[in-house]
Amino acid sequence: MNGSYGRAATGLTNDASFAANAGAAKAGADGEVKTAAILDGFSLKAAILHDLRVPIPGFKANIDHVVVSGKRVLIIDTKVWKPGFYWSLFGANRRGTERIAHTEKDLGYIQQSLITHLRGTGAIVSTPHLAIWSSRKTSDPSIWLLRVPNAKLLRGEALLGFVKGFIGKQAADPIITRKLMELCVKKSKPAAAASFGPRELADDADPFATPAPRFTRPAGGPNPF
């Protein structure tokens, strides 16, 4: 059941209250649209889902993107961060000398919530991967020494190759895909687009960043890969 389902940044379009400010919301949207554009290029080979609610009652955070290949489920959340040197020591995360406490939160609940939601389907759910984009064109965040509990980090520019290596020859399992489609956030009203999964991490964007235009692709659209 390959194809592209949902729309990137729908959650923030419906409710931007968790963004630090309007600039952060726009920059977050820019990052999600960049990630979506890459992932949707694989929609003939896998199921690509955008903006899913975390299946925990009363929980407002969303998961930005999920890729399903066979029975394997890859969780990808997008971050737009300021340039700088990010590093971890004794459980504390910093950018330069500044403490970045919101990056220290354990993201294991995302994986566990999807495992519970997909119980009985045989799904193999990955550790969440954070795709990190820079909020500025001049330089990138350095993240090689940064650790986020129960998450793996990769630069946005490396996302295409990473996903290409993840996708196998089997089509997306239809039962798993339909169960995940139940979580896709529905658009409730027109507004500007916006940002990432656990929204607690979406407050480090450049308020002067300009959002990219929305990207959409039909499920049967051309695939460059």
mmCIF file with all atom_site columns, C-alpha atoms in Angstrom:
data_model
loop_
_atom_site.group_PDB
_atom_site.id
_atom_site.type_symbol
_atom_site.label_atom_id
_atom_site.label_alt_id
_atom_site.label_comp_id
_atom_site.label_asym_id
_atom_site.label_entity_id
_atom_site.label_seq_id
_atom_site.pdbx_PDB_ins_code
_atom_site.Cartn_x
_atom_site.Cartn_y
_atom_site.Cartn_z
_atom_site.occupancy
_atom_site.B_iso_or_equiv
_atom_site.pdbx_formal_charge
_atom_site.auth_seq_id
_atom_site.auth_comp_id
_atom_site.auth_asym_id
_atom_site.auth_atom_id
_atom_site.pdbx_PDB_model_num
ATOM 1   C CA . MET A 1 1   ? 0.000  0.000  0.000   1.00 0.00 ? 1   MET A CA 1
ATOM 2   C CA . ASN A 1 2   ? 2.551  2.521  -1.151  1.00 0.00 ? 2   ASN A CA 1
ATOM 3   C CA . GLY A 1 3   ? 1.699  6.203  -1.538  1.00 0.00 ? 3   GLY A CA 1
ATOM 4   C CA . SER A 1 4   ? 1.753  9.535  0.275   1.00 0.00 ? 4   SER A CA 1
ATOM 5   C CA . TYR A 1 5   ? -0.835 10.210 2.987   1.00 0.00 ? 5   TYR A CA 1
ATOM 6   C CA . GLY A 1 6   ? -1.576 13.263 5.108   1.00 0.00 ? 6   GLY A CA 1
ATOM 7   C CA . ARG A 1 7   ? -0.014 16.695 4.777   1.00 0.00 ? 7   ARG A CA 1
ATOM 8   C CA . ALA A 1 8   ? 3.124  18.025 6.415   1.00 0.00 ? 8   ALA A CA 1
ATOM 9   C CA . ALA A 1 9   ? 2.641  20.643 9.165   1.00 0.00 ? 9   ALA A CA 1
ATOM 10  C CA . THR A 1 10  ? -1.128 20.169 9.473   1.00 0.00 ? 10  THR A CA 1
ATOM 11  C CA . GLY A 1 11  ? -0.906 19.985 13.281  1.00 0.00 ? 11  GLY A CA 1
ATOM 12  C CA . LEU A 1 12  ? 0.692  23.388 13.590  1.00 0.00 ? 12  LEU A CA 1
ATOM 13  C CA . THR A 1 13  ? -1.693 24.810 11.010  1.00 0.00 ? 13  THR A CA 1
ATOM 14  C CA . ASN A 1 14  ? -4.558 23.753 13.273  1.00 0.00 ? 14  ASN A CA 1
ATOM 15  C CA . ASP A 1 15  ? -2.907 24.840 16.530  1.00 0.00 ? 15  ASP A CA 1
ATOM 16  C CA . ALA A 1 16  ? 0.259  26.954 16.645  1.00 0.00 ? 16  ALA A CA 1
ATOM 17  C CA . SER A 1 17  ? -0.018 27.582 20.400  1.00 0.00 ? 17  SER A CA 1
ATOM 18  C CA . PHE A 1 18  ? 2.935  25.307 21.177  1.00 0.00 ? 18  PHE A CA 1
ATOM 19  C CA . ALA A 1 19  ? 5.364  27.215 18.895  1.00 0.00 ? 19  ALA A CA 1
ATOM 20  C CA . ALA A 1 20  ? 7.647  29.725 20.586  1.00 0.00 ? 20  ALA A CA 1
ATOM 21  C CA . ASN A 1 21  ? 6.468  32.489 18.252  1.00 0.00 ? 21  ASN A CA 1
ATOM 22  C CA . ALA A 1 22  ? 5.139  33.071 14.741  1.00 0.00 ? 22  ALA A CA 1
ATOM 23  C CA . GLY A 1 23  ? 8.674  33.077 13.308  1.00 0.00 ? 23  GLY A CA 1
ATOM 24  C CA . ALA A 1 24  ? 9.442  29.727 14.917  1.00 0.00 ? 24  ALA A CA 1
ATOM 25  C CA . ALA A 1 25  ? 6.214  28.305 13.493  1.00 0.00 ? 25  ALA A CA 1
ATOM 26  C CA . LYS A 1 26  ? 7.121  29.459 9.978   1.00 0.00 ? 26  LYS A CA 1
ATOM 27  C CA . ALA A 1 27  ? 10.662 28.125 10.249  1.00 0.00 ? 27  ALA A CA 1
ATOM 28  C CA . GLY A 1 28  ? 9.311  24.830 11.537  1.00 0.00 ? 28  GLY A CA 1
ATOM 29  C CA . ALA A 1 29  ? 6.997  24.642 8.537   1.00 0.00 ? 29  ALA A CA 1
ATOM 30  C CA . ASP A 1 30  ? 9.955  25.226 6.257   1.00 0.00 ? 30  ASP A CA 1
ATOM 31  C CA . GLY A 1 31  ? 11.770 22.260 7.790   1.00 0.00 ? 31  GLY A CA 1
ATOM 32  C CA . GLU A 1 32  ? 8.770  19.925 7.603   1.00 0.00 ? 32  GLU A CA 1
ATOM 33  C CA . VAL A 1 33  ? 8.131  20.827 3.964   1.00 0.00 ? 33  VAL A CA 1
ATOM 34  C CA . LYS A 1 34  ? 11.792 20.155 3.099   1.00 0.00 ? 34  LYS A CA 1
ATOM 35  C CA . THR A 1 35  ? 11.595 16.746 4.740   1.00 0.00 ? 35  THR A CA 1
ATOM 36  C CA . ALA A 1 36  ? 8.239  15.968 3.113   1.00 0.00 ? 36  ALA A CA 1
ATOM 37  C CA . ALA A 1 37  ? 9.582  16.849 -0.326  1.00 0.00 ? 37  ALA A CA 1
ATOM 38  C CA . ILE A 1 38  ? 12.365 14.285 0.082   1.00 0.00 ? 38  ILE A CA 1
ATOM 39  C CA . LEU A 1 39  ? 10.165 11.563 1.536   1.00 0.00 ? 39  LEU A CA 1
ATOM 40  C CA . ASP A 1 40  ? 7.373  11.937 -1.017  1.00 0.00 ? 40  ASP A CA 1
ATOM 41  C CA . GLY A 1 41  ? 9.909  11.133 -3.725  1.00 0.00 ? 41  GLY A CA 1
ATOM 42  C CA . PHE A 1 42  ? 9.757  7.539  -2.408  1.00 0.00 ? 42  PHE A CA 1
ATOM 43  C CA . SER A 1 43  ? 5.950  7.256  -2.468  1.00 0.00 ? 43  SER A CA 1
ATOM 44  C CA . LEU A 1 44  ? 5.978  4.606  -5.222  1.00 0.00 ? 44  LEU A CA 1
ATOM 45  C CA . LYS A 1 45  ? 8.280  2.393  -3.157  1.00 0.00 ? 45  LYS A CA 1
ATOM 46  C CA . ALA A 1 46  ? 6.916  2.891  0.380   1.00 0.00 ? 46  ALA A CA 1
ATOM 47  C CA . ALA A 1 47  ? 4.057  4.426  2.344   1.00 0.00 ? 47  ALA A CA 1
ATOM 48  C CA . ILE A 1 48  ? 4.844  7.989  3.408   1.00 0.00 ? 48  ILE A CA 1
ATOM 49  C CA . LEU A 1 49  ? 2.647  9.497  6.130   1.00 0.00 ? 49  LEU A CA 1
ATOM 50  C CA . HIS A 1 50  ? 2.792  13.076 7.364   1.00 0.00 ? 50  HIS A CA 1
ATOM 51  C CA . ASP A 1 51  ? 1.719  14.664 10.635  1.00 0.00 ? 51  ASP A CA 1
ATOM 52  C CA . LEU A 1 52  ? 0.401  11.884 12.850  1.00 0.00 ? 52  LEU A CA 1
ATOM 53  C CA . ARG A 1 53  ? -0.857 12.411 16.360  1.00 0.00 ? 53  ARG A CA 1
ATOM 54  C CA . VAL A 1 54  ? 0.929  10.500 19.107  1.00 0.00 ? 54  VAL A CA 1
ATOM 55  C CA . PRO A 1 55  ? -1.623 7.838  20.142  1.00 0.00 ? 55  PRO A CA 1
ATOM 56  C CA . ILE A 1 56  ? -1.653 8.751  23.826  1.00 0.00 ? 56  ILE A CA 1
ATOM 57  C CA . PRO A 1 57  ? -4.941 10.123 25.233  1.00 0.00 ? 57  PRO A CA 1
ATOM 58  C CA . GLY A 1 58  ? -4.756 13.842 25.948  1.00 0.00 ? 58  GLY A CA 1
ATOM 59  C CA . PHE A 1 59  ? -1.329 14.199 24.347  1.00 0.00 ? 59  PHE A CA 1
ATOM 60  C CA . LYS A 1 60  ? -1.043 17.084 21.864  1.00 0.00 ? 60  LYS A CA 1
ATOM 61  C CA . ALA A 1 61  ? 2.362  16.365 20.320  1.00 0.00 ? 61  ALA A CA 1
ATOM 62  C CA . ASN A 1 62  ? 2.519  15.119 16.742  1.00 0.00 ? 62  ASN A CA 1
ATOM 63  C CA . ILE A 1 63  ? 4.908  12.873 14.825  1.00 0.00 ? 63  ILE A CA 1
ATOM 64  C CA . ASP A 1 64  ? 6.013  14.676 11.688  1.00 0.00 ? 64  ASP A CA 1
ATOM 65  C CA . HIS A 1 65  ? 6.609  11.779 9.309   1.00 0.00 ? 65  HIS A CA 1
ATOM 66  C CA . VAL A 1 66  ? 6.479  7.989  9.158   1.00 0.00 ? 66  VAL A CA 1
ATOM 67  C CA . VAL A 1 67  ? 7.854  5.742  6.406   1.00 0.00 ? 67  VAL A CA 1
ATOM 68  C CA . VAL A 1 68  ? 6.517  2.175  6.062   1.00 0.00 ? 68  VAL A CA 1
ATOM 69  C CA . SER A 1 69  ? 8.491  -0.365 4.024   1.00 0.00 ? 69  SER A CA 1
ATOM 70  C CA . GLY A 1 70  ? 7.194  -3.912 4.301   1.00 0.00 ? 70  GLY A CA 1
ATOM 71  C CA . LYS A 1 71  ? 6.520  -4.276 8.029   1.00 0.00 ? 71  LYS A CA 1
ATOM 72  C CA . ARG A 1 72  ? 9.234  -1.817 9.053   1.00 0.00 ? 72  ARG A CA 1
ATOM 73  C CA . VAL A 1 73  ? 8.155  1.572  10.379  1.00 0.00 ? 73  VAL A CA 1
ATOM 74  C CA . LEU A 1 74  ? 10.595 4.489  10.364  1.00 0.00 ? 74  LEU A CA 1
ATOM 75  C CA . ILE A 1 75  ? 9.749  7.500  12.561  1.00 0.00 ? 75  ILE A CA 1
ATOM 76  C CA . ILE A 1 76  ? 11.173 10.835 11.383  1.00 0.00 ? 76  ILE A CA 1
ATOM 77  C CA . ASP A 1 77  ? 10.683 14.141 13.145  1.00 0.00 ? 77  ASP A CA 1
ATOM 78  C CA . THR A 1 78  ? 11.968 17.407 11.719  1.00 0.00 ? 78  THR A CA 1
ATOM 79  C CA . LYS A 1 79  ? 13.879 20.053 13.651  1.00 0.00 ? 79  LYS A CA 1
ATOM 80  C CA . VAL A 1 80  ? 15.018 23.498 12.563  1.00 0.00 ? 80  VAL A CA 1
ATOM 81  C CA . TRP A 1 81  ? 17.879 24.604 14.808  1.00 0.00 ? 81  TRP A CA 1
ATOM 82  C CA . LYS A 1 82  ? 20.185 27.584 14.981  1.00 0.00 ? 82  LYS A CA 1
ATOM 83  C CA . PRO A 1 83  ? 23.772 27.019 13.808  1.00 0.00 ? 83  PRO A CA 1
ATOM 84  C CA . GLY A 1 84  ? 26.259 26.232 16.549  1.00 0.00 ? 84  GLY A CA 1
ATOM 85  C CA . PHE A 1 85  ? 28.160 23.427 18.219  1.00 0.00 ? 85  PHE A CA 1
ATOM 86  C CA . TYR A 1 86  ? 25.740 21.090 20.040  1.00 0.00 ? 86  TYR A CA 1
ATOM 87  C CA . TRP A 1 87  ? 27.157 18.653 22.567  1.00 0.00 ? 87  TRP A CA 1
ATOM 88  C CA . SER A 1 88  ? 26.214 16.453 25.501  1.00 0.00 ? 88  SER A CA 1
ATOM 89  C CA . LEU A 1 89  ? 27.991 15.724 28.767  1.00 0.00 ? 89  LEU A CA 1
ATOM 90  C CA . PHE A 1 90  ? 26.597 13.870 31.809  1.00 0.00 ? 90  PHE A CA 1
ATOM 91  C CA . GLY A 1 91  ? 23.039 14.143 30.510  1.00 0.00 ? 91  GLY A CA 1
ATOM 92  C CA . ALA A 1 92  ? 23.188 17.899 29.888  1.00 0.00 ? 92  ALA A CA 1
ATOM 93  C CA . ASN A 1 93  ? 22.913 19.257 26.331  1.00 0.00 ? 93  ASN A CA 1
ATOM 94  C CA . ARG A 1 94  ? 24.393 22.549 25.214  1.00 0.00 ? 94  ARG A CA 1
ATOM 95  C CA . ARG A 1 95  ? 24.850 24.759 22.181  1.00 0.00 ? 95  ARG A CA 1
ATOM 96  C CA . GLY A 1 96  ? 28.214 26.297 22.867  1.00 0.00 ? 96  GLY A CA 1
ATOM 97  C CA . THR A 1 97  ? 27.966 27.169 26.573  1.00 0.00 ? 97  THR A CA 1
ATOM 98  C CA . GLU A 1 98  ? 24.172 27.606 26.587  1.00 0.00 ? 98  GLU A CA 1
ATOM 99  C CA . ARG A 1 99  ? 22.091 24.818 28.139  1.00 0.00 ? 99  ARG A CA 1
ATOM 100 C CA . ILE A 1 100 ? 19.493 23.486 25.664  1.00 0.00 ? 100 ILE A CA 1
ATOM 101 C CA . ALA A 1 101 ? 17.313 21.602 28.116  1.00 0.00 ? 101 ALA A CA 1
ATOM 102 C CA . HIS A 1 102 ? 14.455 20.813 25.732  1.00 0.00 ? 102 HIS A CA 1
ATOM 103 C CA . THR A 1 103 ? 16.751 18.497 23.743  1.00 0.00 ? 103 THR A CA 1
ATOM 104 C CA . GLU A 1 104 ? 17.324 16.345 26.838  1.00 0.00 ? 104 GLU A CA 1
ATOM 105 C CA . LYS A 1 105 ? 13.811 14.907 26.921  1.00 0.00 ? 105 LYS A CA 1
ATOM 106 C CA . ASP A 1 106 ? 13.490 11.167 26.397  1.00 0.00 ? 106 ASP A CA 1
ATOM 107 C CA . LEU A 1 107 ? 11.655 10.439 23.131  1.00 0.00 ? 107 LEU A CA 1
ATOM 108 C CA . GLY A 1 108 ? 11.147 6.747  23.786  1.00 0.00 ? 108 GLY A CA 1
ATOM 109 C CA . TYR A 1 109 ? 7.441  7.329  24.392  1.00 0.00 ? 109 TYR A CA 1
ATOM 110 C CA . ILE A 1 110 ? 6.940  7.987  20.670  1.00 0.00 ? 110 ILE A CA 1
ATOM 111 C CA . GLN A 1 111 ? 8.256  4.580  19.665  1.00 0.00 ? 111 GLN A CA 1
ATOM 112 C CA . GLN A 1 112 ? 6.391  2.824  22.466  1.00 0.00 ? 112 GLN A CA 1
ATOM 113 C CA . SER A 1 113 ? 3.092  4.523  21.613  1.00 0.00 ? 113 SER A CA 1
ATOM 114 C CA . LEU A 1 114 ? 3.291  3.342  18.002  1.00 0.00 ? 114 LEU A CA 1
ATOM 115 C CA . ILE A 1 115 ? 4.293  -0.168 19.069  1.00 0.00 ? 115 ILE A CA 1
ATOM 116 C CA . THR A 1 116 ? 1.161  -0.280 21.223  1.00 0.00 ? 116 THR A CA 1
ATOM 117 C CA . HIS A 1 117 ? -1.026 1.165  18.461  1.00 0.00 ? 117 HIS A CA 1
ATOM 118 C CA . LEU A 1 118 ? 0.289  -1.386 15.942  1.00 0.00 ? 118 LEU A CA 1
ATOM 119 C CA . ARG A 1 119 ? 0.182  -4.378 18.265  1.00 0.00 ? 119 ARG A CA 1
ATOM 120 C CA . GLY A 1 120 ? -0.759 -7.556 16.421  1.00 0.00 ? 120 GLY A CA 1
ATOM 121 C CA . THR A 1 121 ? 0.308  -6.300 12.989  1.00 0.00 ? 121 THR A CA 1
ATOM 122 C CA . GLY A 1 122 ? 3.895  -7.550 13.161  1.00 0.00 ? 122 GLY A CA 1
ATOM 123 C CA . ALA A 1 123 ? 5.212  -4.021 12.742  1.00 0.00 ? 123 ALA A CA 1
ATOM 124 C CA . ILE A 1 124 ? 8.876  -3.368 13.504  1.00 0.00 ? 124 ILE A CA 1
ATOM 125 C CA . VAL A 1 125 ? 8.990  0.208  14.801  1.00 0.00 ? 125 VAL A CA 1
ATOM 126 C CA . SER A 1 126 ? 12.238 2.184  14.715  1.00 0.00 ? 126 SER A CA 1
ATOM 127 C CA . THR A 1 127 ? 13.791 4.482  17.253  1.00 0.00 ? 127 THR A CA 1
ATOM 128 C CA . PRO A 1 128 ? 12.734 8.054  16.333  1.00 0.00 ? 128 PRO A CA 1
ATOM 129 C CA . HIS A 1 129 ? 15.120 9.817  13.977  1.00 0.00 ? 129 HIS A CA 1
ATOM 130 C CA . LEU A 1 130 ? 15.473 13.592 14.118  1.00 0.00 ? 130 LEU A CA 1
ATOM 131 C CA . ALA A 1 131 ? 16.203 15.298 10.799  1.00 0.00 ? 131 ALA A CA 1
ATOM 132 C CA . ILE A 1 132 ? 18.056 18.509 11.690  1.00 0.00 ? 132 ILE A CA 1
ATOM 133 C CA . TRP A 1 133 ? 17.875 21.486 9.320   1.00 0.00 ? 133 TRP A CA 1
ATOM 134 C CA . SER A 1 134 ? 19.643 24.801 9.838   1.00 0.00 ? 134 SER A CA 1
ATOM 135 C CA . SER A 1 135 ? 17.566 27.918 10.456  1.00 0.00 ? 135 SER A CA 1
ATOM 136 C CA . ARG A 1 136 ? 20.104 29.889 8.398   1.00 0.00 ? 136 ARG A CA 1
ATOM 137 C CA . LYS A 1 137 ? 21.646 29.422 4.979   1.00 0.00 ? 137 LYS A CA 1
ATOM 138 C CA . THR A 1 138 ? 25.131 30.508 5.992   1.00 0.00 ? 138 THR A CA 1
ATOM 139 C CA . SER A 1 139 ? 26.031 27.662 8.382   1.00 0.00 ? 139 SER A CA 1
ATOM 140 C CA . ASP A 1 140 ? 24.746 24.397 9.861   1.00 0.00 ? 140 ASP A CA 1
ATOM 141 C CA . PRO A 1 141 ? 24.349 23.033 13.385  1.00 0.00 ? 141 PRO A CA 1
ATOM 142 C CA . SER A 1 142 ? 27.144 20.686 14.420  1.00 0.00 ? 142 SER A CA 1
ATOM 143 C CA . ILE A 1 143 ? 25.384 17.718 16.077  1.00 0.00 ? 143 ILE A CA 1
ATOM 144 C CA . TRP A 1 144 ? 27.917 14.887 16.078  1.00 0.00 ? 144 TRP A CA 1
ATOM 145 C CA . LEU A 1 145 ? 28.502 15.169 19.843  1.00 0.00 ? 145 LEU A CA 1
ATOM 146 C CA . LEU A 1 146 ? 24.848 15.691 20.744  1.00 0.00 ? 146 LEU A CA 1
ATOM 147 C CA . ARG A 1 147 ? 22.756 12.931 22.314  1.00 0.00 ? 147 ARG A CA 1
ATOM 148 C CA . VAL A 1 148 ? 18.956 12.976 22.619  1.00 0.00 ? 148 VAL A CA 1
ATOM 149 C CA . PRO A 1 149 ? 17.600 10.106 24.762  1.00 0.00 ? 149 PRO A CA 1
ATOM 150 C CA . ASN A 1 150 ? 16.051 7.332  22.658  1.00 0.00 ? 150 ASN A CA 1
ATOM 151 C CA . ALA A 1 151 ? 16.495 9.225  19.404  1.00 0.00 ? 151 ALA A CA 1
ATOM 152 C CA . LYS A 1 152 ? 18.993 9.228  16.550  1.00 0.00 ? 152 LYS A CA 1
ATOM 153 C CA . LEU A 1 153 ? 20.098 12.428 14.855  1.00 0.00 ? 153 LEU A CA 1
ATOM 154 C CA . LEU A 1 154 ? 20.976 13.093 11.238  1.00 0.00 ? 154 LEU A CA 1
ATOM 155 C CA . ARG A 1 155 ? 21.507 16.233 9.190   1.00 0.00 ? 155 ARG A CA 1
ATOM 156 C CA . GLY A 1 156 ? 18.682 17.089 6.832   1.00 0.00 ? 156 GLY A CA 1
ATOM 157 C CA . GLU A 1 157 ? 21.065 16.947 3.888   1.00 0.00 ? 157 GLU A CA 1
ATOM 158 C CA . ALA A 1 158 ? 21.760 13.272 4.674   1.00 0.00 ? 158 ALA A CA 1
ATOM 159 C CA . LEU A 1 159 ? 18.080 12.317 4.805   1.00 0.00 ? 159 LEU A CA 1
ATOM 160 C CA . LEU A 1 160 ? 17.679 11.263 1.169   1.00 0.00 ? 160 LEU A CA 1
ATOM 161 C CA . GLY A 1 161 ? 20.491 8.709  1.306   1.00 0.00 ? 161 GLY A CA 1
ATOM 162 C CA . PHE A 1 162 ? 19.391 7.429  4.703   1.00 0.00 ? 162 PHE A CA 1
ATOM 163 C CA . VAL A 1 163 ? 15.795 6.787  3.614   1.00 0.00 ? 163 VAL A CA 1
ATOM 164 C CA . LYS A 1 164 ? 16.920 5.294  0.329   1.00 0.00 ? 164 LYS A CA 1
ATOM 165 C CA . GLY A 1 165 ? 18.935 2.754  2.321   1.00 0.00 ? 165 GLY A CA 1
ATOM 166 C CA . PHE A 1 166 ? 15.994 2.015  4.621   1.00 0.00 ? 166 PHE A CA 1
ATOM 167 C CA . ILE A 1 167 ? 13.431 1.207  1.928   1.00 0.00 ? 167 ILE A CA 1
ATOM 168 C CA . GLY A 1 168 ? 13.388 -2.423 0.809   1.00 0.00 ? 168 GLY A CA 1
ATOM 169 C CA . LYS A 1 169 ? 11.770 -4.253 -2.083  1.00 0.00 ? 169 LYS A CA 1
ATOM 170 C CA . GLN A 1 170 ? 8.525  -5.108 -0.294  1.00 0.00 ? 170 GLN A CA 1
ATOM 171 C CA . ALA A 1 171 ? 5.568  -2.747 -0.574  1.00 0.00 ? 171 ALA A CA 1
ATOM 172 C CA . ALA A 1 172 ? 4.252  -1.163 2.600   1.00 0.00 ? 172 ALA A CA 1
ATOM 173 C CA . ASP A 1 173 ? 2.117  -3.560 4.634   1.00 0.00 ? 173 ASP A CA 1
ATOM 174 C CA . PRO A 1 174 ? -1.515 -2.458 4.040   1.00 0.00 ? 174 PRO A CA 1
ATOM 175 C CA . ILE A 1 175 ? -2.716 -3.294 7.547   1.00 0.00 ? 175 ILE A CA 1
ATOM 176 C CA . ILE A 1 176 ? 0.077  -1.289 9.173   1.00 0.00 ? 176 ILE A CA 1
ATOM 177 C CA . THR A 1 177 ? -0.421 1.605  6.770   1.00 0.00 ? 177 THR A CA 1
ATOM 178 C CA . ARG A 1 178 ? -4.175 1.788  7.408   1.00 0.00 ? 178 ARG A CA 1
ATOM 179 C CA . LYS A 1 179 ? -3.635 1.703  11.181  1.00 0.00 ? 179 LYS A CA 1
ATOM 180 C CA . LEU A 1 180 ? -1.216 4.608  10.891  1.00 0.00 ? 180 LEU A CA 1
ATOM 181 C CA . MET A 1 181 ? -3.572 6.529  8.597   1.00 0.00 ? 181 MET A CA 1
ATOM 182 C CA . GLU A 1 182 ? -6.006 6.591  11.528  1.00 0.00 ? 182 GLU A CA 1
ATOM 183 C CA . LEU A 1 183 ? -3.523 8.908  13.276  1.00 0.00 ? 183 LEU A CA 1
ATOM 184 C CA . CYS A 1 184 ? -3.104 11.450 10.455  1.00 0.00 ? 184 CYS A CA 1
ATOM 185 C CA . VAL A 1 185 ? -4.129 14.917 11.612  1.00 0.00 ? 185 VAL A CA 1
ATOM 186 C CA . LYS A 1 186 ? -7.004 16.413 9.640   1.00 0.00 ? 186 LYS A CA 1
ATOM 187 C CA . LYS A 1 187 ? -6.814 19.996 8.450   1.00 0.00 ? 187 LYS A CA 1
ATOM 188 C CA . SER A 1 188 ? -9.443 22.044 10.267  1.00 0.00 ? 188 SER A CA 1
ATOM 189 C CA . LYS A 1 189 ? -8.971 25.542 8.847   1.00 0.00 ? 189 LYS A CA 1
ATOM 190 C CA . PRO A 1 190 ? -6.729 27.410 6.409   1.00 0.00 ? 190 PRO A CA 1
ATOM 191 C CA . ALA A 1 191 ? -3.615 29.004 7.889   1.00 0.00 ? 191 ALA A CA 1
ATOM 192 C CA . ALA A 1 192 ? 0.158  29.117 7.552   1.00 0.00 ? 192 ALA A CA 1
ATOM 193 C CA . ALA A 1 193 ? 2.056  25.809 7.747   1.00 0.00 ? 193 ALA A CA 1
ATOM 194 C CA . ALA A 1 194 ? 4.460  24.676 10.502  1.00 0.00 ? 194 ALA A CA 1
ATOM 195 C CA . SER A 1 195 ? 6.725  22.188 12.727  1.00 0.00 ? 195 SER A CA 1
ATOM 196 C CA . PHE A 1 196 ? 7.966  18.877 14.390  1.00 0.00 ? 196 PHE A CA 1
ATOM 197 C CA . GLY A 1 197 ? 6.789  15.880 16.347  1.00 0.00 ? 197 GLY A CA 1
ATOM 198 C CA . PRO A 1 198 ? 7.322  16.256 20.028  1.00 0.00 ? 198 PRO A CA 1
ATOM 199 C CA . ARG A 1 199 ? 6.481  19.952 19.951  1.00 0.00 ? 199 ARG A CA 1
ATOM 200 C CA . GLU A 1 200 ? 8.578  20.467 23.074  1.00 0.00 ? 200 GLU A CA 1
ATOM 201 C CA . LEU A 1 201 ? 11.621 20.427 20.755  1.00 0.00 ? 201 LEU A CA 1
ATOM 202 C CA . ALA A 1 202 ? 10.273 22.943 18.232  1.00 0.00 ? 202 ALA A CA 1
ATOM 203 C CA . ASP A 1 203 ? 11.388 26.186 19.840  1.00 0.00 ? 203 ASP A CA 1
ATOM 204 C CA . ASP A 1 204 ? 14.908 26.722 18.504  1.00 0.00 ? 204 ASP A CA 1
ATOM 205 C CA . ALA A 1 205 ? 14.174 28.205 15.083  1.00 0.00 ? 205 ALA A CA 1
ATOM 206 C CA . ASP A 1 206 ? 15.292 31.451 13.506  1.00 0.00 ? 206 ASP A CA 1
ATOM 207 C CA . PRO A 1 207 ? 12.340 33.898 13.749  1.00 0.00 ? 207 PRO A CA 1
ATOM 208 C CA . PHE A 1 208 ? 13.475 35.523 10.514  1.00 0.00 ? 208 PHE A CA 1
ATOM 209 C CA . ALA A 1 209 ? 13.532 32.334 8.438   1.00 0.00 ? 209 ALA A CA 1
ATOM 210 C CA . THR A 1 210 ? 11.345 32.314 5.330   1.00 0.00 ? 210 THR A CA 1
ATOM 211 C CA . PRO A 1 211 ? 9.129  29.233 4.870   1.00 0.00 ? 211 PRO A CA 1
ATOM 212 C CA . ALA A 1 212 ? 9.358  27.225 1.679   1.00 0.00 ? 212 ALA A CA 1
ATOM 213 C CA . PRO A 1 213 ? 6.182  26.838 -0.403  1.00 0.00 ? 213 PRO A CA 1
ATOM 214 C CA . ARG A 1 214 ? 3.946  23.888 0.440   1.00 0.00 ? 214 ARG A CA 1
ATOM 215 C CA . PHE A 1 215 ? 4.812  20.629 -1.310  1.00 0.00 ? 215 PHE A CA 1
ATOM 216 C CA . THR A 1 216 ? 2.185  18.120 -2.367  1.00 0.00 ? 216 THR A CA 1
ATOM 217 C CA . ARG A 1 217 ? 2.427  15.031 -4.560  1.00 0.00 ? 217 ARG A CA 1
ATOM 218 C CA . PRO A 1 218 ? -0.307 12.579 -5.582  1.00 0.00 ? 218 PRO A CA 1
ATOM 219 C CA . ALA A 1 219 ? 0.269  9.031  -4.359  1.00 0.00 ? 219 ALA A CA 1
ATOM 220 C CA . GLY A 1 220 ? 0.908  7.865  -7.929  1.00 0.00 ? 220 GLY A CA 1
ATOM 221 C CA . GLY A 1 221 ? 3.113  10.821 -8.896  1.00 0.00 ? 221 GLY A CA 1
ATOM 222 C CA . PRO A 1 222 ? 6.526  10.540 -10.581 1.00 0.00 ? 222 PRO A CA 1
ATOM 223 C CA . ASN A 1 223 ? 9.364  9.142  -8.504  1.00 0.00 ? 223 ASN A CA 1
ATOM 224 C CA . PRO A 1 224 ? 12.934 10.267 -9.288  1.00 0.00 ? 224 PRO A CA 1
ATOM 225 C CA . PHE A 1 225 ? 14.346 7.198  -7.549  1.00 0.00 ? 225 PHE A CA 1
#
